Each structure stands twice: as structure tokens, then as C-alpha cells.
Amino acid sequence: MSMEDESVAPAFCAAHGLSTWDERHPQAAFTELSGQACPVRPDGTLVVANRQEVVDFLRHPAVRATDGVHYNLGGKRPLIPLDLDGDAHRKYRRLLDPLFTPKRVARLEPLIRARTNALIDAFAHAGSADLMPDLCGPLPTHLFIDLLGLPTADLPRFLEFKEAVVRPKGATEEEQQAYMRAAGDRMYEYLEAVLAERRAEPPRDDVLGGFLTTEHEGRRLTDQEIIDVCYLLVIAGLDTVTSSLSCLLAWFAEHPVERRRVVAHPGLLRKAVEELMRFESPVPLAHRWVVEDIEVGGRRFPAGAKVEVVWAAANADPAAFPEPLTVDFDRPRNAHIGFAAGPHRCLGSNLARLELRVAIEEFHRRIPDYEITPGDEVVYTNYGVRGAIRLPITFPVR
Ligand code: HEM
């Protein structure tokens, strides 16, 4: 969301005509948005917010992921596959999907456990921690580095890059774009150097090795294509998991009854993660462009329209999720779209789900009893991605 921290409430409320916005608990506002008929922002951006309309709209072939001029997230070329549509997009998904199937990512489970435990080791004896710098921030980046087979010493480079792109500095949109572009250029340069090194050695059994050897219709990916995929993965796979993990652990810290239930029955975690991803929707929205006049569910979208698709509202839509503001791990049907819907649904959702489940399982095994530090509080941001900025917890040392 393009909202500055201090002005989140008025800006978001005003833009969507909402009666309320609570930075800690935005879900009620999203339910309200899902019930609005044909919402439009004051700048003319059409908003799609109820679940059925979101799904139908995204399936339409005249809906595009970019305006064809600007690319997402500081990229100087279209990011693969996020900034592509139609056949070009399908071609890359056919190539990339097999590298992120549940079976393929399951191989990473021992690594996720080991990385999580190594981070917990550093604070388990202290009885308190801020889970943002101590766990949620570094864990996905460590795993990403392992996934690509890069040196751990490069961790700060990735953290700096994703922060610059997700929360760019600058007073105007132009300044923010320039800030993102500068960070993006540094990342392109780094990835080019890494790839040159990897081409010079025998292929390894990691994701980068997969990119170097995978073939589609008798053709391998070029260096530029691999760099454009990696660039996107750095952003798509880091802050999203960090933010989601922070939302889920903060929720468990404040709901001891449900936490004790999953600590006692870790098998419940799969459903708990799904329900909390629905409820928290850490990636709240995306934009799309319409290239010809279309009608979806009785609503007209003119050619050239920019459309805001609000996953978080669709996930809080009472027509799809009865009592959407209640977290219910036993919800009989939970077809949430926290990982998006339509052609651009998340490529890394299997990996993300595994990271979240395994990290929380290990955390609960080591630290089953924890609370938000008395007198302190979780500080959330809903700017760009929803997540905690501070997550101070206290726990008995075992
Ligand atoms: C809990 C963590 C995650 C959440 C909530 C999430 C959510 C999303 C959402 C909402 C989209 C659609 C974006 C749009 O339409 O503009 C998306 C796309 C994408 N995600 Fe994720 N994501 C997560 C983790 C990951 C991970 C770990 C990876 C990779 C390793 C990843 C890779 C991607 C890619 C490549 C796309 C673009 C897919 C396409 O354009 O076809 N994501 N994700």
C-alpha cells in the first residue's frame, strides 16, 4: 500500500471511504470494504474487493499485470514472471512451477529447522527477545541465501535491498522510484557477478543450479532471464515471509489458549497457518490494468483503467468466509487468497507455507510459553506489506 506510516489511517480511510481503520487490527475495515458496491478511489483507481469479483476479474484475459511502461519494485526490465502476461507469462510459469512444488521444497525442511534453531539459540537463554531482528527478519533471508547457494556474508546486502524496495525513502513518488532504482541497480550488478561465477563451475543442486539447467521446448534460460527471475524472488520471497511470520507469532503471543492447543497438537499448525494467513493477509493488495472495455459480474471496467485488487478485503468477505473476523482453525472451508489468485498466484506459496509451519513448530518446541512483554506492545506497519516492526516478547527460560 502506498501509505506513509503516520498517515495510514486517514489516507486509507479517505481513499476507500471507510468509517474506521485500526493499524493493529485492520480486518474490520477490510470487511467493510468487501461490502462496498463498486468502490473507486478519489484518483479514479477502481477497487475490487469482494472475493467473487476479485477471482472473476483476475481470470479475464483483458486484465494485465503492468501498464506496459512501469515495472514493479525498482526493476529496469520486466520482472519474470510478475510483469508479464498471457503466453509469455505462461511459458515462464511452466518452467518455474516444477522448481517450487510441495515435493521439491520439502527437501528444504531440515535446513529450515536448522536455521530457525540457530537463530533461537542466540536468545533462548535471555528470557526476552524482539522477534523482528532476532528471528522473523533474518530467517527468510538466510533461507533464500541457502536456496540460491550464496555466501551467508551477503545477508546484509539482501536485507538492505528488500528494505529499500519495499519501503523506499523519498517525499514524492519520483524520489521513491529513484531510490528503488538505485537499490535495484546494485542488486542487478551483484546478481550478474554471482551468475558469472556459477557458470564457470559445475551445476550445483540448488535453485540457481535448477535455473541454469532447466529446459523448456529445448531452450535454457539466458543469464538475463535468470537475473530477472532472481531479482523478483529476492523481493517476493523475503519481506513477505518476514511479515507473515511476525503477524502469526504476534497473534499466538496474544492468544495463549489457541497457542497451547497447537503446542500440544503440532499437527494442527497446517490449518492454523492457513486461517491466520487468511485473517492477517500480510500482502494486502496489488494493481492491475485493463486493456479493453470489459464487464465482470455486471460491473464495467473501461480500457486503460487501473484497478486495485484487495486480497485482504476478499479474505475478510463474509459472503465467502462466515464470521470473517473470527479466527477459527477448524473453519470447514478456507479458500483464502492470501497468496493471490489468477495467473499471478504466488509461485513460492509452497515454500512460504513450509517456512511458516516449520519455523513456528520449532519456535513452539523451544519456547512454548511466551507473551508480549508487559508494558510494551507489538508495533505494526500496514505500509506496503502488513507486519510487525517491533515484536517484543518475554518467556520463562527453561
Ligand atoms: C507468506 C509469504 C508470501 C506471501 C503472502 C506471498 C504473496 C504473494 C502474492 C499476493 C502474489 C501476487 C502479487 C501480484 O499479483 O502482484 C505473489 C506472487 C509471487 N510470489 Fe509470493 N508470497 C509469499 C512468499 C513467496 C516466496 C517464498 C516466493 C519465492 C521463493 C514467492 C514468489 C512469488 C513470485 C515469483 C510471484 C509472482 C508470480 C507470477 O507473477 O506469476 N512468494 N506472492
mmCIF file of N, CA and C in Angstrom, residues 27 67 77 123 126 149 159 162 179-180 182 208 240 263 269 296 314 364 382:
data_model
loop_
_atom_site.group_PDB
_atom_site.id
_atom_site.type_symbol
_atom_site.label_atom_id
_atom_site.label_comp_id
_atom_site.label_asym_id
_atom_site.label_seq_id
_atom_site.Cartn_x
_atom_site.Cartn_y
_atom_site.Cartn_z
ATOM 1 N N GLN A 27 -8.633 -5.724 10.045
ATOM 2 C CA GLN A 27 -9.542 -6.686 9.386
ATOM 3 C C GLN A 27 -10.967 -6.151 9.249
ATOM 4 N N ASP A 67 1.248 -1.659 -16.623
ATOM 5 C CA ASP A 67 0.714 -0.749 -17.647
ATOM 6 C C ASP A 67 1.580 -0.794 -18.901
ATOM 7 N N ARG A 77 13.919 -3.850 -16.087
ATOM 8 C CA ARG A 77 13.282 -4.655 -17.134
ATOM 9 C C ARG A 77 12.067 -5.333 -16.495
ATOM 10 N N PHE A 123 19.020 -16.290 21.565
ATOM 11 C CA PHE A 123 18.265 -15.544 22.586
ATOM 12 C C PHE A 123 17.504 -16.439 23.572
ATOM 13 N N ALA A 126 17.916 -15.815 27.239
ATOM 14 C CA ALA A 126 17.751 -14.438 27.737
ATOM 15 C C ALA A 126 16.377 -14.186 28.362
ATOM 16 N N GLY A 149 22.350 -20.883 -2.867
ATOM 17 C CA GLY A 149 23.740 -21.312 -2.706
ATOM 18 C C GLY A 149 24.716 -20.149 -2.645
ATOM 19 N N LEU A 159 19.162 -7.782 2.904
ATOM 20 C CA LEU A 159 18.252 -7.083 3.826
ATOM 21 C C LEU A 159 18.121 -5.624 3.415
ATOM 22 N N LYS A 162 15.956 -5.373 0.028
ATOM 23 C CA LYS A 162 14.497 -5.580 0.109
ATOM 24 C C LYS A 162 13.851 -4.443 0.904
ATOM 25 N N TYR A 179 14.977 6.023 -5.684
ATOM 26 C CA TYR A 179 15.617 5.305 -4.567
ATOM 27 C C TYR A 179 15.581 3.790 -4.817
ATOM 28 N N MET A 180 14.398 3.324 -5.277
ATOM 29 C CA MET A 180 14.252 1.889 -5.577
ATOM 30 C C MET A 180 15.156 1.488 -6.730
ATOM 31 N N ALA A 182 17.969 2.817 -7.713
ATOM 32 C CA ALA A 182 19.382 2.764 -7.316
ATOM 33 C C ALA A 182 19.677 1.454 -6.585
ATOM 34 N N LEU A 208 19.508 -22.037 -7.983
ATOM 35 C CA LEU A 208 20.265 -21.416 -9.072
ATOM 36 C C LEU A 208 20.740 -22.489 -10.062
ATOM 37 N N THR A 240 7.816 -10.820 2.463
ATOM 38 C CA THR A 240 6.506 -11.473 2.600
ATOM 39 C C THR A 240 6.537 -12.497 3.739
ATOM 40 N N VAL A 263 0.531 -26.036 20.396
ATOM 41 C CA VAL A 263 1.760 -26.577 21.009
ATOM 42 C C VAL A 263 1.523 -28.040 21.365
ATOM 43 N N LEU A 269 -1.085 -27.218 13.103
ATOM 44 C CA LEU A 269 -0.447 -25.988 12.601
ATOM 45 C C LEU A 269 -0.754 -25.693 11.138
ATOM 46 N N VAL A 296 -17.360 -7.362 -15.787
ATOM 47 C CA VAL A 296 -17.171 -8.526 -14.920
ATOM 48 C C VAL A 296 -18.209 -8.441 -13.809
ATOM 49 N N ALA A 314 -10.956 -9.359 0.172
ATOM 50 C CA ALA A 314 -11.571 -10.615 -0.284
ATOM 51 C C ALA A 314 -11.502 -11.669 0.823
ATOM 52 N N HIS A 364 7.826 -23.068 18.873
ATOM 53 C CA HIS A 364 6.969 -23.565 19.959
ATOM 54 C C HIS A 364 7.606 -24.734 20.698
ATOM 55 N N ASN A 382 1.307 -1.178 8.128
ATOM 56 C CA ASN A 382 0.476 -1.694 7.032
ATOM 57 C C ASN A 382 0.902 -1.026 5.737
#
